[in-house]
Amino acid sequence: MIRKKFNRIYLSLILVMLLLLALGQAVPLGQESSSTAHAEGAATSPMDGQKKKLILGTSADYPPYESVDAKNSGEIVGLDIDIAKYITSQLGYELEIANMDFNGLIASLQTGRVDFVMSAMSATEDRKKNVDFSDIYYAARNTIVSKKSAPLETEASLAGKRVGTQLGSTQDLYAETIEGASLKKLNKIPDLIQELNSGRIDAAIVEDAVALEMTSLNPDLVMNFLPAESADNGYALAFPKQSPIVAEFNGVLADMKANGELDRIVDKWFPDEEKESNSLLNLNIDFSVLKGYIPYILKGVYVTLLFTLVSALFGLVWGTILSLFKISGIKPLEWFATAYTSVFRGTPLLVQLTIIYYATPQIFHYDIPALMAAGLAFGLNSSAYLSETIRGGIMAVDKGQREAAIALGVPYRTMMLRIIFPQALRTILPALVNECVALLKESSLVSVIGVADLMRRADVVRSATFKSIEVLLFIAAIYYVLVLVLTALAHRLERRLRRSD
């Protein structure tokens, strides 16, 4: 009876996963980083009369240069995006946009995951050692953002102060030259705003357009310009070394400067400095900032659940195999399973995730999708822990069961699948549920490689609203509800398995 219940549960899980994977192919929600913009008005195609595709890497959390239009279409928009669309349109290319963290853009360029990068990236000398840059298309000014109650207006005033910057940005490099300043480097601009509002830093150094957005949406903040730097550090498009398309892009950029198209795009996206906003109330927590963004955030629930279920199923199957290796008595298999567990339990999950995502194209020449890389990394990591849990459950089954099966001549494979493992499952079910809960919560790590899960979508909303607490509390509530549902289903399954006790 128990074996039949176990078989039905196992078959149901497989059918559910196949259905979810099929829906995932039909509805491409797995990676928000992928959105395609077809080149419009191209008179000729780049090669053999056929339109080729170029992949643009960007970090869409830096309005007005690039951000996700979460309230409307969910597409990536901004000044950089319009320029990229215009250039590729003129050259006859189809444009695909890949959204990821800013500090991963150069790595993606070097591994061939993207064809070029456009993300308000300055053409610094250090970066020129690793990539090629186009001509400058815009030169921004560094700006100090501080509280109105304690304004900091000059570089000299930053001495002895806590200064925040975005990791890897030009402002980050500039801040390192400020004598006496204590630097705090964060991945995202909204994190800087949160740290500034909470008093953990005294000022943030960002560029002028972003400072305008920050101060207009946060009335308690004020901005002050720093002296203009050399235009040699202006924003440019980045390409792999020796890329053949740099000259083509430079040609179109020159035409845009000459015919006024570049100025038109810049004027479209830069707000009027005299414009003031009173859309936010002077409250510490104001959930009205989520208005219009909730449907966009909730779409991430499907991706999170799909990723969690696939990872859990893969971890269960591979973890079972590893546990059988450990009790097989065959030394090479035991050594392999023990070494595997040691490696995957002894290294951080985030390191494993980034290695699989970035190293696979470079080593195996396969452009692994972000969602697949995340599922593989989490499944491999989870199986290392589950192998010990399953081994413990198998060893907990009374030895008499095994001896009786051997005495009756039951083959080893049949004994394990139909006698031992179903009984072990009942013992280890709470531990399995705990691992699934951990996977569900840890799934937020996949946002670092651009998977559009709940956390990634929360980052998008944070970058658009420059408000963090409200968005994070809403996301935390969603995760909590998902964990409650998962726990309730597990308890129901446990009761069914124990009916015969």
Short mmCIF file of C-alpha atoms in Angstrom, two decimals:
data_model
loop_
_atom_site.label_atom_id
_atom_site.label_comp_id
_atom_site.label_asym_id
_atom_site.label_seq_id
_atom_site.Cartn_x
_atom_site.Cartn_y
_atom_site.Cartn_z
CA MET A 1 0.00 0.00 0.00
CA ILE A 2 2.81 2.38 0.92
CA ARG A 3 4.67 1.51 -2.28
CA LYS A 4 1.62 2.34 -4.41
CA LYS A 5 1.19 5.69 -2.67
CA PHE A 6 4.86 6.47 -3.16
CA ASN A 7 4.68 5.59 -6.88
CA ARG A 8 1.63 7.81 -7.36
CA ILE A 9 3.29 10.74 -5.60
CA TYR A 10 6.50 10.32 -7.58
CA LEU A 11 4.62 10.08 -10.90
CA SER A 12 2.54 13.15 -10.01
CA LEU A 13 5.68 15.17 -9.32
CA ILE A 14 7.14 14.22 -12.68
CA LEU A 15 3.91 15.15 -14.51
CA VAL A 16 3.75 18.50 -12.69
CA MET A 17 7.35 19.29 -13.63
CA LEU A 18 6.77 18.40 -17.28
CA LEU A 19 3.72 20.67 -17.33
CA LEU A 20 5.61 23.55 -15.74
CA LEU A 21 8.51 23.16 -18.14
CA ALA A 22 6.11 23.15 -21.09
CA LEU A 23 4.48 26.32 -19.81
CA GLY A 24 7.91 27.84 -19.30
CA GLN A 25 8.68 27.30 -22.98
CA ALA A 26 5.35 28.77 -24.03
CA VAL A 27 5.56 31.76 -21.68
CA PRO A 28 9.15 33.03 -21.57
CA LEU A 29 9.20 34.39 -18.03
CA GLY A 30 12.40 32.64 -17.02
CA GLN A 31 14.74 35.51 -17.64
CA GLU A 32 13.64 39.08 -17.61
CA SER A 33 17.02 39.84 -19.11
CA SER A 34 15.79 38.79 -22.52
CA SER A 35 13.75 41.23 -24.52
CA THR A 36 14.11 41.61 -28.24
CA ALA A 37 13.87 44.84 -30.19
CA HIS A 38 13.73 44.37 -33.93
CA ALA A 39 15.65 46.84 -36.01
CA GLU A 40 13.26 49.14 -37.79
CA GLY A 41 13.74 50.77 -41.13
CA ALA A 42 16.95 48.93 -42.02
CA ALA A 43 17.50 49.20 -45.75
CA THR A 44 20.16 46.54 -45.95
CA SER A 45 21.14 43.53 -43.89
CA PRO A 46 24.65 43.06 -42.56
CA MET A 47 25.47 39.73 -44.16
CA ASP A 48 24.13 37.76 -47.10
CA GLY A 49 20.88 39.68 -47.13
CA GLN A 50 19.84 38.22 -43.78
CA LYS A 51 19.37 40.13 -40.55
CA LYS A 52 21.80 39.15 -37.80
CA LYS A 53 21.17 39.43 -34.09
CA LEU A 54 23.32 41.31 -31.59
CA ILE A 55 22.96 40.86 -27.82
CA LEU A 56 23.27 44.00 -25.70
CA GLY A 57 24.34 43.61 -22.08
CA THR A 58 23.03 46.21 -19.65
CA SER A 59 22.15 46.73 -15.98
CA ALA A 60 18.58 48.02 -16.10
CA ASP A 61 18.57 49.71 -12.70
CA TYR A 62 20.01 53.08 -13.67
CA PRO A 63 17.28 55.43 -14.89
CA PRO A 64 17.12 57.39 -17.13
CA TYR A 65 19.86 55.45 -18.98
CA GLU A 66 18.28 52.01 -18.63
CA SER A 67 15.42 50.71 -16.49
CA VAL A 68 12.51 48.29 -16.67
CA ASP A 69 9.11 49.79 -17.54
CA ALA A 70 7.49 47.68 -14.83
CA LYS A 71 4.18 49.55 -14.77
CA ASN A 72 3.48 49.04 -18.45
CA SER A 73 5.10 46.63 -20.89
CA GLY A 74 7.88 45.35 -18.65
CA GLU A 75 10.40 46.10 -21.39
CA ILE A 76 13.81 47.65 -20.79
CA VAL A 77 13.79 51.32 -21.78
CA GLY A 78 16.05 54.34 -21.46
CA LEU A 79 18.50 56.66 -23.17
CA ASP A 80 21.10 53.94 -23.77
CA ILE A 81 18.46 51.57 -25.10
CA ASP A 82 17.13 54.12 -27.61
CA ILE A 83 20.64 54.82 -28.86
CA ALA A 84 21.39 51.10 -29.20
CA LYS A 85 18.12 50.51 -31.06
CA TYR A 86 18.82 53.35 -33.46
CA ILE A 87 22.38 52.20 -34.23
CA THR A 88 21.44 48.55 -34.77
CA SER A 89 18.47 49.62 -36.87
CA GLN A 90 20.72 51.67 -39.15
CA LEU A 91 23.16 48.77 -39.48
CA GLY A 92 20.45 46.20 -40.13
CA TYR A 93 20.84 44.16 -36.95
CA GLU A 94 18.19 42.68 -34.69
CA LEU A 95 18.75 43.69 -31.06
CA GLU A 96 18.31 41.45 -28.02
CA ILE A 97 18.75 42.94 -24.55
CA ALA A 98 20.31 40.97 -21.67
CA ASN A 99 19.77 42.45 -18.21
CA MET A 100 22.24 41.63 -15.42
CA ASP A 101 24.18 43.17 -12.54
CA PHE A 102 26.56 45.96 -13.53
CA ASN A 103 29.61 44.20 -12.09
CA GLY A 104 28.95 41.18 -14.32
CA LEU A 105 28.82 43.06 -17.63
CA ILE A 106 32.52 42.89 -18.48
CA ALA A 107 32.63 39.19 -17.60
CA SER A 108 29.68 38.51 -19.92
CA LEU A 109 31.43 40.44 -22.67
CA GLN A 110 34.67 38.51 -22.26
CA THR A 111 32.94 35.11 -22.24
CA GLY A 112 30.94 35.92 -25.37
CA ARG A 113 27.57 35.91 -23.64
CA VAL A 114 26.83 39.39 -25.03
CA ASP A 115 28.10 41.16 -28.16
CA PHE A 116 28.39 44.64 -26.68
CA VAL A 117 27.64 46.50 -23.45
CA MET A 118 25.83 49.80 -23.04
CA SER A 119 25.07 50.71 -19.45
CA ALA A 120 26.28 54.26 -18.73
CA MET A 121 29.76 52.74 -18.70
CA SER A 122 32.73 55.10 -18.73
CA ALA A 123 35.67 54.37 -21.02
CA THR A 124 38.34 54.32 -18.30
CA GLU A 125 41.94 53.32 -18.92
CA ASP A 126 41.62 50.23 -16.73
CA ARG A 127 38.61 49.00 -18.66
CA LYS A 128 40.34 49.67 -21.99
CA LYS A 129 42.85 46.97 -21.04
CA ASN A 130 40.10 44.34 -21.19
CA VAL A 131 37.59 45.65 -23.76
CA ASP A 132 37.38 48.00 -26.73
CA PHE A 133 35.23 51.13 -26.53
CA SER A 134 33.34 53.14 -29.10
CA ASP A 135 33.50 56.92 -29.34
CA ILE A 136 32.00 58.83 -26.39
CA TYR A 137 28.26 59.44 -26.71
CA TYR A 138 27.66 61.33 -23.44
CA ALA A 139 29.78 62.88 -20.68
CA ALA A 140 28.11 63.12 -17.27
CA ARG A 141 29.15 65.00 -14.15
CA ASN A 142 29.73 63.45 -10.76
CA THR A 143 27.33 64.67 -8.09
CA ILE A 144 27.18 64.54 -4.30
CA VAL A 145 23.80 63.51 -2.87
CA SER A 146 23.37 64.15 0.84
CA LYS A 147 20.66 65.01 3.35
CA LYS A 148 19.21 68.52 3.38
CA SER A 149 19.73 68.61 7.13
CA ALA A 150 23.49 67.98 6.68
CA PRO A 151 24.45 69.00 3.14
CA LEU A 152 27.88 68.22 1.72
CA GLU A 153 28.71 70.49 -1.21
CA THR A 154 32.38 70.04 -2.11
CA GLU A 155 34.97 67.28 -2.37
CA ALA A 156 36.80 68.76 0.61
CA SER A 157 33.65 68.39 2.74
CA LEU A 158 33.73 64.60 2.18
CA ALA A 159 36.96 64.17 4.15
CA GLY A 160 36.25 62.08 7.23
CA LYS A 161 32.74 61.23 5.97
CA ARG A 162 31.15 57.90 5.02
CA VAL A 163 30.65 57.95 1.26
CA GLY A 164 28.64 55.40 -0.74
CA THR A 165 29.18 54.46 -4.40
CA GLN A 166 27.98 51.84 -6.87
CA LEU A 167 30.55 49.07 -7.15
CA GLY A 168 32.49 49.21 -10.41
CA SER A 169 31.13 52.58 -11.52
CA THR A 170 33.16 55.63 -12.53
CA GLN A 171 31.98 57.34 -9.37
CA ASP A 172 33.40 54.42 -7.40
CA LEU A 173 36.83 54.98 -9.00
CA TYR A 174 36.56 58.73 -8.40
CA ALA A 175 35.64 58.28 -4.74
CA GLU A 176 38.82 56.26 -4.16
CA THR A 177 40.81 59.44 -4.84
CA ILE A 178 39.06 61.45 -2.10
CA GLU A 179 41.43 61.82 0.82
CA GLY A 180 40.05 60.93 4.23
CA ALA A 181 36.73 59.54 2.99
CA SER A 182 35.48 56.17 4.24
CA LEU A 183 33.98 54.32 1.26
CA LYS A 184 31.06 51.91 1.22
CA LYS A 185 30.55 50.13 -2.10
CA LEU A 186 27.14 48.66 -2.96
CA ASN A 187 25.78 46.89 -6.03
CA LYS A 188 22.73 49.04 -6.73
CA ILE A 189 21.72 52.70 -6.61
CA PRO A 190 18.56 52.00 -4.50
CA ASP A 191 20.84 50.47 -1.86
CA LEU A 192 22.72 53.78 -1.69
CA ILE A 193 19.45 55.66 -1.13
CA GLN A 194 18.46 53.29 1.67
CA GLU A 195 21.83 53.62 3.36
CA LEU A 196 21.69 57.41 3.04
CA ASN A 197 18.18 57.64 4.46
CA SER A 198 19.05 55.34 7.34
CA GLY A 199 22.15 57.36 8.24
CA ARG A 200 24.70 54.61 7.55
CA ILE A 201 26.45 56.85 5.04
CA ASP A 202 26.76 60.64 4.95
CA ALA A 203 26.72 61.05 1.17
CA ALA A 204 26.51 59.15 -2.10
CA ILE A 205 28.40 59.99 -5.27
CA VAL A 206 26.38 59.35 -8.42
CA GLU A 207 26.13 61.00 -11.81
CA ASP A 208 23.97 64.02 -12.53
CA ALA A 209 20.93 62.42 -14.19
CA VAL A 210 20.58 59.77 -11.51
CA ALA A 211 21.00 62.41 -8.80
CA LEU A 212 18.07 64.33 -10.28
CA GLU A 213 15.88 61.22 -10.08
CA MET A 214 17.02 60.47 -6.53
CA THR A 215 16.36 63.96 -5.17
CA SER A 216 13.02 64.39 -6.96
CA LEU A 217 11.69 61.16 -5.43
CA ASN A 218 13.27 61.77 -2.02
CA PRO A 219 12.52 65.36 -0.89
CA ASP A 220 14.84 65.11 2.12
CA LEU A 221 17.90 64.77 -0.15
CA VAL A 222 19.87 67.45 -1.94
CA MET A 223 22.42 67.30 -4.79
CA ASN A 224 25.58 69.30 -5.48
CA PHE A 225 27.76 69.09 -8.59
CA LEU A 226 31.43 68.23 -8.40
CA PRO A 227 33.92 69.85 -10.82
CA ALA A 228 33.63 68.48 -14.36
CA GLU A 229 36.14 65.78 -15.25
CA SER A 230 37.81 65.09 -18.57
CA ALA A 231 35.49 64.04 -21.38
CA ASP A 232 37.87 61.12 -21.95
CA ASN A 233 35.96 59.32 -19.19
CA GLY A 234 32.58 59.83 -20.84
CA TYR A 235 30.10 57.05 -21.54
CA ALA A 236 30.78 54.70 -24.45
CA LEU A 237 29.74 51.32 -25.82
CA ALA A 238 32.02 48.43 -24.81
CA PHE A 239 32.96 45.57 -27.15
CA PRO A 240 35.17 42.49 -26.95
CA LYS A 241 38.79 43.05 -27.93
CA GLN A 242 39.28 43.25 -31.71
CA SER A 243 35.52 43.33 -32.34
CA PRO A 244 34.83 43.98 -36.04
CA ILE A 245 31.67 46.03 -35.40
CA VAL A 246 33.28 48.89 -33.43
CA ALA A 247 33.96 50.90 -36.60
CA GLU A 248 30.38 50.38 -37.81
CA PHE A 249 28.95 51.68 -34.52
CA ASN A 250 31.32 54.66 -34.50
CA GLY A 251 30.16 55.59 -37.98
CA VAL A 252 26.51 55.69 -36.94
CA LEU A 253 27.37 57.58 -33.73
CA ALA A 254 29.13 60.25 -35.81
CA ASP A 255 26.05 60.56 -38.03
CA MET A 256 23.79 60.86 -34.95
CA LYS A 257 25.91 63.72 -33.58
CA ALA A 258 25.88 65.46 -36.95
CA ASN A 259 22.16 65.18 -37.71
CA GLY A 260 20.97 65.96 -34.15
CA GLU A 261 19.49 62.50 -33.47
CA LEU A 262 21.72 61.99 -30.43
CA ASP A 263 20.63 65.34 -28.92
CA ARG A 264 17.00 64.44 -29.54
CA ILE A 265 17.33 61.16 -27.60
CA VAL A 266 19.20 62.87 -24.74
CA ASP A 267 16.54 65.59 -24.46
CA LYS A 268 13.83 62.91 -24.39
CA TRP A 269 15.22 61.10 -21.35
CA PHE A 270 16.76 63.81 -19.20
CA PRO A 271 14.28 65.45 -16.83
CA ASP A 272 14.01 69.18 -16.39
CA GLU A 273 16.19 70.20 -13.44
CA GLU A 274 13.61 72.73 -12.30
CA LYS A 275 10.89 70.14 -12.10
CA GLU A 276 9.86 69.24 -8.57
CA SER A 277 7.92 66.23 -7.44
CA ASN A 278 5.44 66.07 -4.59
CA SER A 279 4.11 62.62 -5.44
CA LEU A 280 5.46 60.97 -2.27
CA LEU A 281 4.19 61.72 1.17
CA ASN A 282 6.66 62.56 3.91
CA LEU A 283 6.29 59.16 5.59
CA ASN A 284 8.86 56.61 6.66
CA ILE A 285 6.88 53.76 5.07
CA ASP A 286 4.45 54.41 2.24
CA PHE A 287 3.12 51.35 0.43
CA SER A 288 1.43 53.55 -2.16
CA VAL A 289 4.74 53.49 -4.07
CA LEU A 290 3.85 49.91 -5.07
CA LYS A 291 0.80 51.08 -7.01
CA GLY A 292 1.06 49.81 -10.57
CA TYR A 293 4.00 47.51 -9.82
CA ILE A 294 2.22 44.64 -8.03
CA PRO A 295 1.21 42.70 -11.20
CA TYR A 296 4.80 42.92 -12.43
CA ILE A 297 6.16 41.60 -9.12
CA LEU A 298 3.64 38.74 -8.91
CA LYS A 299 4.78 37.38 -12.27
CA GLY A 300 7.97 36.39 -10.49
CA VAL A 301 6.07 33.85 -8.36
CA TYR A 302 5.81 31.45 -11.30
CA VAL A 303 9.54 31.66 -12.02
CA THR A 304 10.43 31.17 -8.36
CA LEU A 305 8.16 28.14 -7.98
CA LEU A 306 9.30 26.59 -11.27
CA PHE A 307 12.94 26.99 -10.35
CA THR A 308 12.39 25.61 -6.82
CA LEU A 309 10.46 22.53 -7.97
CA VAL A 310 12.92 21.67 -10.76
CA SER A 311 15.89 22.10 -8.42
CA ALA A 312 14.23 20.04 -5.67
CA LEU A 313 13.35 17.18 -8.03
CA PHE A 314 16.80 17.14 -9.58
CA GLY A 315 18.41 17.26 -6.13
CA LEU A 316 16.22 14.39 -4.89
CA VAL A 317 17.05 12.11 -7.83
CA TRP A 318 20.79 12.86 -7.87
CA GLY A 319 20.97 12.86 -4.07
CA THR A 320 19.39 9.39 -4.02
CA ILE A 321 22.00 8.12 -6.47
CA LEU A 322 24.81 9.61 -4.38
CA SER A 323 23.42 8.03 -1.22
CA LEU A 324 23.36 4.63 -2.94
CA PHE A 325 26.98 5.20 -3.99
CA LYS A 326 27.89 5.82 -0.34
CA ILE A 327 26.37 2.56 0.91
CA SER A 328 27.28 0.46 -2.14
CA GLY A 329 30.50 -0.94 -0.72
CA ILE A 330 32.26 -0.13 -4.01
CA LYS A 331 35.21 2.04 -3.01
CA PRO A 332 35.49 4.23 -6.18
CA LEU A 333 31.79 5.10 -5.93
CA GLU A 334 32.08 5.81 -2.22
CA TRP A 335 35.11 8.05 -2.79
CA PHE A 336 33.34 9.92 -5.60
CA ALA A 337 30.18 10.53 -3.55
CA THR A 338 32.16 11.59 -0.48
CA ALA A 339 34.36 13.98 -2.48
CA TYR A 340 31.32 15.42 -4.30
CA THR A 341 29.54 16.10 -1.00
CA SER A 342 32.66 17.67 0.46
CA VAL A 343 33.12 20.06 -2.48
CA PHE A 344 29.52 21.22 -2.82
CA ARG A 345 28.96 21.58 0.93
CA GLY A 346 32.31 23.28 1.42
CA THR A 347 31.95 26.09 -1.17
CA PRO A 348 29.39 28.94 -1.24
CA LEU A 349 26.30 28.39 -3.36
CA LEU A 350 26.66 31.84 -4.93
CA VAL A 351 30.18 30.95 -6.11
CA GLN A 352 28.89 27.70 -7.66
CA LEU A 353 26.08 29.57 -9.40
CA THR A 354 28.33 32.21 -10.95
CA ILE A 355 30.94 29.65 -12.01
CA ILE A 356 28.35 27.54 -13.84
CA TYR A 357 26.77 30.57 -15.51
CA TYR A 358 29.95 32.31 -16.64
CA ALA A 359 32.36 29.40 -17.08
CA THR A 360 30.11 27.14 -19.18
CA PRO A 361 30.23 29.34 -22.33
CA GLN A 362 33.98 29.82 -21.98
CA ILE A 363 34.90 26.17 -21.34
CA PHE A 364 32.22 24.19 -23.19
CA HIS A 365 31.22 26.83 -25.78
CA TYR A 366 27.56 26.47 -24.80
CA ASP A 367 25.54 29.56 -23.95
CA ILE A 368 23.65 28.09 -21.01
CA PRO A 369 20.37 29.92 -20.23
CA ALA A 370 20.31 31.68 -16.88
CA LEU A 371 17.35 29.67 -15.56
CA MET A 372 19.02 26.39 -16.54
CA ALA A 373 22.28 27.44 -14.90
CA ALA A 374 20.40 28.36 -11.72
CA GLY A 375 18.48 25.06 -11.64
CA LEU A 376 21.68 23.09 -12.24
CA ALA A 377 23.64 24.94 -9.55
CA PHE A 378 20.91 24.63 -6.93
CA GLY A 379 20.17 21.01 -7.84
CA LEU A 380 23.82 19.99 -7.59
CA ASN A 381 24.21 21.82 -4.30
CA SER A 382 20.98 20.47 -2.83
CA SER A 383 21.84 16.89 -3.80
CA ALA A 384 25.01 17.06 -1.68
CA TYR A 385 22.92 17.73 1.43
CA LEU A 386 20.09 15.38 0.47
CA SER A 387 22.51 12.49 -0.12
CA GLU A 388 23.36 12.48 3.58
CA THR A 389 19.70 12.86 4.56
CA ILE A 390 18.61 9.99 2.30
CA ARG A 391 21.53 7.81 3.43
CA GLY A 392 20.46 8.37 7.02
CA GLY A 393 16.87 7.43 6.16
CA ILE A 394 17.95 4.24 4.39
CA MET A 395 20.17 3.23 7.29
CA ALA A 396 17.26 3.87 9.68
CA VAL A 397 15.11 1.19 8.02
CA ASP A 398 15.14 -1.96 10.12
CA LYS A 399 17.81 -4.42 8.99
CA GLY A 400 15.24 -7.17 9.12
CA GLN A 401 13.53 -5.71 6.05
CA ARG A 402 16.72 -6.06 4.04
CA GLU A 403 17.53 -9.53 5.39
CA ALA A 404 14.02 -10.73 4.62
CA ALA A 405 14.22 -9.43 1.06
CA ILE A 406 17.58 -11.10 0.53
CA ALA A 407 16.25 -14.36 1.96
CA LEU A 408 13.33 -14.23 -0.46
CA GLY A 409 15.69 -13.67 -3.40
CA VAL A 410 14.50 -10.14 -4.15
CA PRO A 411 17.00 -8.38 -6.47
CA TYR A 412 18.92 -5.47 -4.93
CA ARG A 413 17.44 -2.85 -7.25
CA THR A 414 13.88 -4.02 -6.61
CA MET A 415 14.53 -4.20 -2.87
CA MET A 416 15.77 -0.62 -2.74
CA LEU A 417 13.04 0.88 -4.94
CA ARG A 418 10.04 -1.02 -3.58
CA ILE A 419 10.90 -1.90 0.01
CA ILE A 420 13.66 0.20 1.52
CA PHE A 421 13.29 3.61 -0.11
CA PRO A 422 9.48 4.02 0.40
CA GLN A 423 9.99 3.36 4.13
CA ALA A 424 12.97 5.70 4.26
CA LEU A 425 10.91 8.41 2.59
CA ARG A 426 8.50 8.55 5.49
CA THR A 427 11.40 9.01 7.91
CA ILE A 428 13.17 11.74 5.95
CA LEU A 429 10.09 13.62 4.70
CA PRO A 430 10.43 16.47 7.26
CA ALA A 431 14.06 16.93 6.25
CA LEU A 432 13.07 16.94 2.56
CA VAL A 433 10.44 19.59 3.21
CA ASN A 434 13.00 21.65 5.09
CA GLU A 435 15.35 21.46 2.08
CA CYS A 436 12.55 22.57 -0.26
CA VAL A 437 11.82 25.54 2.01
CA ALA A 438 15.51 26.43 1.99
CA LEU A 439 15.58 26.22 -1.81
CA LEU A 440 12.53 28.45 -2.07
CA LYS A 441 14.11 31.16 0.08
CA GLU A 442 17.61 30.83 -1.37
CA SER A 443 16.17 31.16 -4.88
CA SER A 444 16.57 34.91 -4.45
CA LEU A 445 20.27 34.40 -5.25
CA VAL A 446 19.43 33.74 -8.91
CA SER A 447 18.65 37.43 -9.35
CA VAL A 448 22.40 38.11 -9.62
CA ILE A 449 22.52 36.41 -13.05
CA GLY A 450 19.38 38.10 -14.36
CA VAL A 451 16.67 35.49 -13.72
CA ALA A 452 13.40 37.38 -13.31
CA ASP A 453 12.35 35.84 -10.02
CA LEU A 454 10.68 37.70 -7.19
CA MET A 455 13.88 39.27 -5.90
CA ARG A 456 15.00 40.46 -9.33
CA ARG A 457 11.65 42.10 -9.95
CA ALA A 458 11.84 43.72 -6.52
CA ASP A 459 15.22 45.20 -7.50
CA VAL A 460 13.64 46.59 -10.66
CA VAL A 461 10.90 48.31 -8.66
CA ARG A 462 13.44 49.62 -6.16
CA SER A 463 15.48 51.16 -8.98
CA ALA A 464 12.35 52.82 -10.40
CA THR A 465 10.99 54.19 -7.12
CA PHE A 466 14.21 54.62 -5.09
CA LYS A 467 12.27 53.09 -2.19
CA SER A 468 13.42 49.83 -0.61
CA ILE A 469 11.62 49.03 2.65
CA GLU A 470 8.13 48.90 1.14
CA VAL A 471 9.17 46.67 -1.76
CA LEU A 472 11.22 44.31 0.39
CA LEU A 473 8.43 43.93 2.97
CA PHE A 474 5.99 43.04 0.19
CA ILE A 475 8.41 40.47 -1.25
CA ALA A 476 9.04 39.00 2.21
CA ALA A 477 5.27 38.57 2.67
CA ILE A 478 5.03 36.70 -0.65
CA TYR A 479 7.89 34.35 0.30
CA TYR A 480 6.27 33.73 3.69
CA VAL A 481 2.94 32.80 2.11
CA LEU A 482 4.67 30.44 -0.34
CA VAL A 483 6.51 28.73 2.53
CA LEU A 484 3.25 28.36 4.48
CA VAL A 485 1.55 26.75 1.47
CA LEU A 486 4.49 24.41 0.90
CA THR A 487 4.55 23.41 4.57
CA ALA A 488 0.79 22.75 4.60
CA LEU A 489 1.05 20.49 1.54
CA ALA A 490 3.96 18.62 3.11
CA HIS A 491 2.01 18.02 6.32
CA ARG A 492 -0.91 16.66 4.31
CA LEU A 493 1.41 14.34 2.39
CA GLU A 494 3.01 13.16 5.64
CA ARG A 495 -0.40 12.30 7.10
CA ARG A 496 -1.30 10.25 4.03
CA LEU A 497 1.95 8.31 4.18
CA ARG A 498 1.42 7.52 7.85
CA ARG A 499 -2.15 6.26 7.60
CA SER A 500 -0.98 2.65 7.80
CA ASP A 501 1.07 3.22 11.00
#
